[in-house]
XYZ file of C-alpha atoms in Angstrom:
246
model
C 63.102 27.059 -28.979
C 60.323 25.736 -31.232
C 60.516 25.927 -35.110
C 57.784 26.796 -37.498
C 56.946 25.162 -40.399
C 55.949 26.655 -43.424
C 52.668 26.993 -43.779
C 50.466 25.047 -46.963
C 49.850 27.885 -49.324
C 53.122 28.756 -49.163
C 54.156 25.321 -50.242
C 50.919 24.965 -52.945
C 52.524 28.405 -53.890
C 56.186 27.031 -54.380
C 55.300 23.950 -56.287
C 52.769 26.312 -58.538
C 56.171 27.832 -59.511
C 57.143 24.711 -60.639
C 57.260 23.277 -63.846
C 58.487 20.201 -65.608
C 60.776 20.717 -68.815
C 59.813 18.541 -70.993
C 63.403 17.403 -72.147
C 65.513 16.262 -69.955
C 61.313 15.815 -67.873
C 62.521 17.732 -64.842
C 61.366 19.990 -62.363
C 62.560 23.681 -63.335
C 61.124 27.047 -61.756
C 59.263 28.921 -63.664
C 61.786 31.714 -64.982
C 64.201 28.503 -65.773
C 61.797 27.675 -68.527
C 61.206 28.646 -71.919
C 58.607 28.545 -74.210
C 58.995 27.216 -77.145
C 58.177 30.357 -79.182
C 61.101 32.216 -77.492
C 63.402 29.534 -78.906
C 64.925 30.100 -82.560
C 63.833 27.959 -85.747
C 67.430 26.849 -86.079
C 67.336 25.671 -82.521
C 64.009 23.933 -82.837
C 64.341 22.361 -85.516
C 67.847 20.735 -83.899
C 65.314 20.119 -80.583
C 62.809 18.873 -83.102
C 65.246 15.408 -84.446
C 65.535 14.813 -80.802
C 62.242 15.026 -80.065
C 59.189 14.902 -82.538
C 56.641 16.409 -80.110
C 58.609 20.069 -79.410
C 56.269 22.219 -80.362
C 53.606 25.253 -79.815
C 52.506 24.436 -75.220
C 56.430 22.885 -74.578
C 58.923 24.322 -72.674
C 62.668 23.696 -72.056
C 64.653 24.900 -69.308
C 68.063 26.881 -69.792
C 70.549 24.425 -69.139
C 69.284 21.914 -72.261
C 68.733 24.757 -74.627
C 72.081 25.403 -73.527
C 73.802 22.114 -74.543
C 71.319 22.457 -77.793
C 72.517 25.770 -78.432
C 75.329 24.155 -78.747
C 75.181 21.575 -81.041
C 74.065 24.330 -83.233
C 76.850 25.979 -82.999
C 78.963 22.990 -83.378
C 77.017 22.139 -86.988
C 78.087 26.188 -88.312
C 81.543 25.235 -87.683
C 81.890 22.108 -89.012
C 80.020 23.099 -92.485
C 82.354 26.182 -92.606
C 85.812 24.295 -91.290
C 85.587 20.799 -90.599
C 86.785 19.275 -88.527
C 87.017 21.183 -85.324
C 90.596 22.094 -83.073
C 91.207 21.872 -79.508
C 91.251 25.992 -79.047
C 87.129 25.598 -81.796
C 86.076 23.267 -78.171
C 87.053 25.907 -76.342
C 85.321 28.001 -76.964
C 81.577 25.863 -77.030
C 82.314 25.270 -74.095
C 82.037 29.122 -72.959
C 78.884 30.058 -74.954
C 77.964 26.765 -73.276
C 78.482 27.748 -69.994
C 78.103 31.456 -70.363
C 81.890 32.323 -68.893
C 84.220 33.942 -69.865
C 86.886 33.204 -71.612
C 89.532 36.419 -71.591
C 92.847 35.443 -69.772
C 96.511 37.018 -69.757
C 98.306 34.094 -71.232
C 101.304 34.676 -69.114
C 99.320 34.218 -66.102
C 99.078 30.365 -67.367
C 103.556 30.142 -68.462
C 104.391 32.314 -64.506
C 101.520 29.530 -63.156
C 104.090 26.358 -63.897
C 107.195 28.093 -64.376
C 110.330 26.494 -62.010
C 112.368 28.205 -59.816
C 115.529 28.442 -62.239
C 113.112 28.709 -65.235
C 113.204 32.627 -63.003
C 116.283 32.481 -62.843
C 117.042 32.641 -66.286
C 114.368 35.386 -66.735
C 115.573 37.526 -64.377
C 119.320 36.405 -65.367
C 118.450 37.510 -69.080
C 116.614 40.552 -68.022
C 119.942 41.554 -66.407
C 121.954 40.592 -69.488
C 120.133 42.701 -72.280
C 120.430 46.037 -70.050
C 122.911 48.692 -69.477
C 123.883 48.459 -66.468
C 125.140 44.541 -67.036
C 126.681 46.525 -70.260
C 128.308 49.422 -68.435
C 129.226 46.609 -65.582
C 131.083 44.638 -67.482
C 132.797 47.227 -70.046
C 134.424 48.029 -66.875
C 134.974 45.211 -65.141
C 137.447 44.318 -68.209
C 138.815 47.544 -68.131
C 140.123 47.859 -63.959
C 141.657 43.685 -65.383
C 142.967 44.917 -68.957
C 144.822 48.292 -66.380
C 145.499 46.398 -63.109
C 147.457 42.960 -65.447
C 149.287 45.787 -67.550
C 150.733 48.247 -65.015
C 150.872 46.467 -61.020
C 149.131 48.666 -59.292
C 147.897 46.578 -56.433
C 148.796 42.789 -57.253
C 152.032 41.366 -59.339
C 149.800 40.609 -63.088
C 148.259 37.415 -63.265
C 147.519 37.636 -66.542
C 149.934 39.226 -68.620
C 149.366 40.837 -72.864
C 147.562 39.151 -74.405
C 145.304 38.066 -71.280
C 144.874 34.438 -72.025
C 142.499 34.036 -68.955
C 140.846 36.919 -69.435
C 139.259 35.586 -72.915
C 138.480 32.168 -71.020
C 136.370 33.525 -68.738
C 134.271 36.026 -71.466
C 134.124 33.032 -73.208
C 132.954 30.653 -70.401
C 130.081 34.001 -69.905
C 129.078 34.141 -73.283
C 128.491 30.043 -72.788
C 126.437 30.117 -69.661
C 124.728 33.373 -71.516
C 123.446 31.769 -74.437
C 121.405 28.857 -73.614
C 119.954 30.886 -70.306
C 119.275 33.715 -73.062
C 117.421 30.490 -74.945
C 115.020 29.270 -72.108
C 114.157 32.847 -71.904
C 113.127 33.366 -76.047
C 111.921 30.291 -75.052
C 108.770 30.834 -72.408
C 108.644 34.532 -74.596
C 107.680 31.845 -77.449
C 105.180 30.150 -75.529
C 103.752 33.230 -74.810
C 103.428 34.770 -77.761
C 101.723 31.928 -79.284
C 99.329 32.186 -75.961
C 98.111 34.929 -76.523
C 98.017 34.576 -80.016
C 95.544 31.200 -79.308
C 93.855 33.394 -76.837
C 92.983 35.647 -79.318
C 91.201 33.945 -82.251
C 89.502 33.053 -79.400
C 87.751 36.213 -78.772
C 87.567 37.090 -81.961
C 85.751 33.468 -82.520
C 83.780 33.747 -79.692
C 82.673 36.782 -80.731
C 81.859 36.206 -83.750
C 79.441 33.450 -83.429
C 78.266 35.235 -80.127
C 77.615 38.411 -82.725
C 76.028 35.491 -85.311
C 73.807 33.987 -82.522
C 72.386 37.658 -80.997
C 71.127 38.811 -85.263
C 69.441 35.331 -85.431
C 67.825 35.697 -82.540
C 66.449 39.880 -83.232
C 65.366 38.529 -86.797
C 63.698 35.724 -85.035
C 61.894 38.409 -82.095
C 61.469 40.568 -84.670
C 59.258 38.382 -87.206
C 57.470 37.136 -84.103
C 56.497 40.995 -82.971
C 55.413 41.123 -86.781
C 53.568 37.902 -86.590
C 50.701 39.231 -83.259
C 50.636 43.032 -85.233
C 49.524 40.638 -87.678
C 47.022 38.882 -85.706
C 45.946 41.824 -83.720
C 45.160 44.052 -86.866
C 42.928 40.859 -88.298
C 40.919 41.162 -85.010
C 40.881 44.462 -85.233
C 39.782 44.561 -89.402
C 36.728 41.599 -87.438
C 35.551 43.743 -85.336
C 35.197 46.598 -87.427
C 33.919 44.940 -90.066
C 31.359 42.924 -87.372
C 30.706 47.055 -86.296
C 29.439 48.253 -89.936
C 26.509 44.997 -90.112
C 23.822 46.498 -89.776
C 21.746 44.861 -86.415
C 20.103 42.176 -86.755
C 15.848 42.858 -87.099
């Protein structure tokens, strides 16, 4: 079976659609490059600190732009809060990679749970239900009635029911640490939920701030272009109003 080789025309077109990033000096597709006017002034200042030639006619790839965008957000957080925490770093990573930060808090806890911890949760759930309370009351009542009347067997635990007190003490001694284990995992879920809410709010705040700066930059850029177009129109009108040379 014959294989078709790409024509020279297609190869030339594909090469013409590529350009070099002026920051990392790598070949990139045209749609992956952002020109100088499309970069906000605050981020342009950071780029110019590393590359003094950054200016008109220069291009930066989106990967490098995301890196400088993270640096700018880091500088904002450090100016307002000082040292960055682990949660702040996670938020910056999601902003740089354009990822979703929202996650169910129970997923992280459930993935790390062992068989004994799952059983502890089930026992704690059953121990805090009306089914357990009613069943326990019926069992204690039947135990007392059978040992007092001696209907089915010879009483083995007569009044004051010492064996029953021993069994109740053992149940309470075993049930208490199981409930504490379940409460610890619930506290861990609450802590993860609070951290998740903090990261979502922080990312939303930063994204809104960056969006405002982007809109302000676009508006200023559009006003500049409108002013230039107005000057050109005024010059054309002045040229038309002048008498023709003799």
